[in-house]
Coordinates of C-alpha atoms (C1' of nucleotides) in Angstrom, one line a residue:
Chain A
X1 CA 1.2 10.0 -0.6
X2 CA -1.8 11.9 -0.6
X3 CA -4.7 9.9 0.6
X4 CA -6.1 6.8 1.9
X5 CA -9.5 5.9 3.4
X6 CA -10.0 3.9 6.4
X7 CA -12.7 1.4 6.5
X8 CA -14.2 -1.9 6.9
X9 CA -16.5 -2.8 4.2
X10 CA -18.3 -5.7 5.7
X11 CA -18.0 -8.2 8.6
X12 CA -15.5 -11.0 7.9
X13 CA -17.8 -13.7 8.9
X14 CA -19.7 -14.0 5.5
X15 CA -19.5 -16.7 2.8
X16 CA -16.4 -15.1 1.4
X17 CA -13.9 -17.5 -0.1
X18 CA -11.1 -15.9 1.7
X19 CA -10.6 -13.9 4.8
X20 CA -9.6 -10.8 2.6
X21 CA -12.1 -11.3 0.0
X22 CA -13.9 -8.2 1.4
X23 CA -11.2 -6.3 0.0
X24 CA -12.3 -7.3 -3.2
X25 CA -15.9 -6.9 -2.6
X26 CA -15.6 -3.4 -1.6
X27 CA -13.9 -2.8 -4.9
X28 CA -17.0 -3.2 -6.8
X29 CA -17.6 0.1 -8.3
X30 CA -20.5 0.5 -6.0
X31 CA -18.2 1.7 -3.5
X32 CA -20.0 0.4 -0.5
X33 CA -17.3 1.5 1.6
X34 CA -17.8 1.8 5.3
X35 CA -15.6 4.7 5.3
X36 CA -14.8 6.7 8.2
X37 CA -12.5 9.7 8.8
X38 CA -12.6 10.1 12.4
X39 CA -10.8 7.8 14.8
X40 CA -13.6 7.4 17.1
X41 CA -15.8 6.2 14.5
X42 CA -13.6 3.2 13.6
X43 CA -12.6 0.8 16.1
X44 CA -11.9 -2.8 15.5
X45 CA -10.4 -5.4 17.5
X46 CA -8.1 -8.1 16.6
X47 CA -6.2 -10.5 18.6
X48 CA -3.6 -13.0 18.2
X49 CA -1.8 -12.0 15.0
X50 CA 1.5 -13.6 14.1
X51 CA 3.3 -11.6 16.7
X52 CA 0.9 -9.8 19.2
X53 CA -2.4 -8.7 19.8
X54 CA -3.5 -6.2 17.2
X55 CA -6.1 -3.6 17.4
X56 CA -7.6 -1.6 14.8
X57 CA -7.6 2.1 15.7
X58 CA -7.3 5.3 13.8
X59 CA -5.4 8.2 15.5
X60 CA -6.5 11.1 13.9
X61 CA -3.5 13.0 13.6
X62 CA -1.9 10.4 11.6
X63 CA -4.6 9.8 9.3
X64 CA -5.6 13.3 8.4
X65 CA -4.6 12.7 4.9
X66 CA -7.9 11.0 4.1
X67 CA -8.2 11.3 0.3
X68 CA -9.9 14.6 -0.4
X69 CA -11.7 13.1 -3.1
X70 CA -13.1 10.4 -1.0
X71 CA -13.6 12.8 1.8
X72 CA -15.8 14.8 -0.4
X73 CA -18.4 12.1 -0.9
X74 CA -17.1 8.7 0.0
X75 CA -15.1 7.9 -2.9
X76 CA -17.0 10.5 -4.9
X77 CA -15.4 10.1 -8.2
X78 CA -16.8 6.7 -8.8
X79 CA -15.5 5.7 -11.9
X80 CA -12.1 5.5 -10.5
X81 CA -11.1 8.7 -12.1
X82 CA -8.6 9.4 -9.3
X83 CA -5.8 11.7 -9.9
X84 CA -2.2 11.4 -9.4
X85 CA -0.3 8.1 -9.4
X86 CA -0.7 7.5 -13.0
X87 CA 1.0 5.0 -14.9
X88 CA 3.5 5.6 -17.4
X89 CA 3.5 8.3 -19.9
X90 CA 0.3 9.0 -22.0
X91 CA -1.9 6.7 -20.2
X92 CA -4.9 7.8 -18.4
X93 CA -4.5 8.5 -14.7
X94 CA -6.7 5.9 -13.2
X95 CA -6.3 4.8 -9.7
X96 CA -8.3 2.3 -8.1
X97 CA -9.6 3.1 -4.7
X98 CA -7.5 2.3 -1.9
X99 CA -8.4 1.2 1.5
X100 CA -6.1 1.5 4.6
X101 CA -6.2 -0.6 7.7
X102 CA -4.5 0.5 10.9
X103 CA -3.2 -2.4 12.9
X104 CA -1.5 -2.4 16.2
X105 CA 1.3 -4.9 15.7
X106 CA 5.0 -5.5 16.2
X107 CA 5.3 -6.9 12.8
X108 CA 4.9 -4.8 9.6
X109 CA 3.4 -7.5 7.5
X110 CA 0.1 -8.9 8.1
X111 CA -0.2 -12.4 6.8
X112 CA -3.4 -12.0 4.8
X113 CA -2.8 -15.2 3.0
X114 CA -1.6 -13.7 -0.4
X115 CA 1.8 -13.7 -1.5
X116 CA 3.4 -10.4 -2.0
X117 CA 6.6 -9.2 -3.6
X118 CA 8.2 -5.9 -2.4
X119 CA 9.0 -3.5 -5.3
X120 CA 9.9 -0.5 -3.5
X121 CA 10.7 1.4 -0.5
X122 CA 10.6 5.1 0.3
X123 CA 11.4 7.4 3.1
X124 CA 8.3 9.4 3.8
X125 CA 8.2 12.9 4.9
X126 CA 7.4 13.6 8.6
X127 CA 7.8 9.9 9.3
X128 CA 11.0 8.2 10.3
X129 CA 9.8 4.9 9.2
X130 CA 10.0 4.2 5.5
X131 CA 6.9 3.0 3.5
X132 CA 7.2 -0.3 1.8
X133 CA 5.4 -1.0 -1.6
X134 CA 4.3 -4.6 -2.3
X135 CA 2.5 -6.2 -5.4
X136 CA 0.7 -9.4 -5.4
X137 CA 2.7 -12.0 -7.1
X138 CA -0.2 -14.0 -8.5
X139 CA -0.3 -13.8 -12.2
X140 CA -2.6 -11.3 -13.5
X141 CA -3.4 -10.0 -10.2
X142 CA -2.9 -6.3 -9.9
X143 CA -3.3 -5.6 -6.3
X144 CA -0.9 -3.5 -4.4
X145 CA -0.3 -2.5 -0.9
X146 CA 1.6 -0.2 0.9
X147 CA 2.9 -0.8 4.6
X148 CA 4.0 1.9 6.8
X149 CA 4.5 2.5 10.5
X150 CA 3.4 5.6 12.2
X151 CA 6.2 7.6 13.7
X152 CA 3.8 9.0 16.3
X153 CA 3.1 5.5 17.5
X154 CA 5.5 2.9 16.2
X155 CA 3.1 0.4 17.4
X156 CA 0.7 1.0 14.7
X157 CA 1.1 -0.1 11.1
X158 CA -0.8 1.2 8.3
X159 CA -1.7 -1.1 5.5
X160 CA -3.1 0.4 2.3
X161 CA -4.7 -1.9 -0.3
X162 CA -5.2 -1.0 -3.8
X163 CA -7.1 -3.1 -6.3
X164 CA -9.0 -6.3 -6.1
X165 CA -7.6 -10.0 -6.0
X166 CA -8.5 -11.8 -9.2
X167 CA -8.0 -15.1 -7.6
X168 CA -8.3 -17.2 -4.3
X169 CA -6.2 -16.8 -1.4
X170 CA -3.0 -18.5 -1.9
X171 CA -2.3 -20.0 1.4
X172 CA -4.0 -21.2 4.6
X173 CA -4.8 -18.3 6.8
X174 CA -6.8 -19.8 9.5
X175 CA -5.1 -17.7 11.8
X176 CA -6.2 -14.7 9.9
X177 CA -9.7 -15.8 9.7
X178 CA -9.8 -16.3 13.2
X179 CA -8.6 -12.7 13.7
X180 CA -11.1 -11.3 11.4
X181 CA -14.0 -13.2 13.1
X182 CA -13.0 -11.5 16.2
X183 CA -13.1 -7.9 14.7
X184 CA -15.6 -5.5 15.9
X185 CA -16.3 -2.5 13.8
X186 CA -17.8 0.7 14.8
X187 CA -18.6 2.9 11.8
X188 CA -20.9 5.9 11.4
X189 CA -22.3 7.1 8.2
Chain B
dC1 C1' 18.1 -21.5 -10.0
dG2 C1' 13.9 -19.3 -9.0
dA3 C1' 11.5 -16.3 -6.0
dG4 C1' 11.8 -12.3 -3.3
dT5 C1' 14.5 -8.0 -1.4
dT6 C1' 17.4 -4.1 -1.6
dT7 C1' 18.2 0.4 -3.3
dG8 C1' 19.3 4.1 -6.3
dA9 C1' 17.5 6.2 -10.4
dC10 C1' 13.8 7.8 -12.9
dC11 C1' 9.2 10.0 -13.8
dA12 C1' 4.9 12.6 -13.0
dG13 C1' 1.9 15.4 -10.3
dC14 C1' 1.5 19.4 -7.2
dG15 C1' 2.6 23.7 -4.8
dC16 C1' 4.9 27.7 -4.6
Chain C
dG1 C1' 9.8 26.9 -14.0
dC2 C1' 11.6 24.6 -10.2
dG3 C1' 11.9 21.8 -6.3
dC4 C1' 9.7 18.4 -3.5
dT5 C1' 7.4 14.2 -2.9
dG6 C1' 5.1 9.9 -3.9
dG7 C1' 5.3 5.9 -6.8
dT8 C1' 7.6 2.7 -9.9
dC9 C1' 11.3 0.5 -12.3
dA10 C1' 15.1 -2.7 -12.7
dA11 C1' 19.6 -4.3 -11.9
dA12 C1' 22.2 -6.4 -8.3
dC13 C1' 21.7 -9.2 -4.6
dT14 C1' 20.3 -12.7 -1.1
dC15 C1' 18.3 -16.8 0.3
dG16 C1' 16.2 -21.3 0.3

DNA sequence: CGAGTTTGACCAGCGC
DNA sequence: GCGCTGGTCAAACTCG
C-alpha cells in the first residue's frame, strides 16, 4: 500500500441520511477533505463501540505513508487521476480518493451500517497483522474498504474507505450514529 | 442453498 | 529486467 489520508470531512450531526454519509460527501470531486497528516492535528473521540471505547488518533509513525499525491496538495490531482491500483489490463488507472480512519478498538470491523464482503487478505510488510479487503455488497455500489491493525499498537485499527456509497445505509446503526455524534475533530489547515 | 469467508494464484506498478 | 509488494480474482469452503 502506498497511501492514505486521514481526515474527517464534516461533523456527523448533519442532516445526512446515514451516519457514514459523510464518506460519500467527501467524495464529491471538490475534495473538501479535512485532511491532516500530523497526529496532533487529528484527534477525535468515540465511545461505546460494539466492543470497547474507541478513540480516533493518529500515531504519526504509522501513518507516515500519507499519499504523496495528497500530501502535495490535499488530494491535489483532483480528477481522481491517481496512480497505481489500476483495474485490469488496458484500463485507465483511476483510483478514487481514499480516506483512512484510525480507531482504537478491540474489534477490527467497525459496524458502519453497510454490508461488506471480504474479498482478500494480505500480509503487509512491516506489520504482523494482515490487511483485509472488503467490498460493499450492495448492488452497483463500488465502495471498498481496507482494515488493518497496526503492529506498533495492536489496539489501533486503520480503516480505509475508497469510493462513495450509492445507496442508503442498510441496517440500523443507532449505535454508530451515537458514536459519531460524540466525535470531536481537531483539524488544522 | 445463498451469502459470506478463506486462501493461493495472478497481475501490475515501482524501485533498484 | 527482475524481484518485491499491494491489490484483486476465484474456487473451495463454512455457516445460518
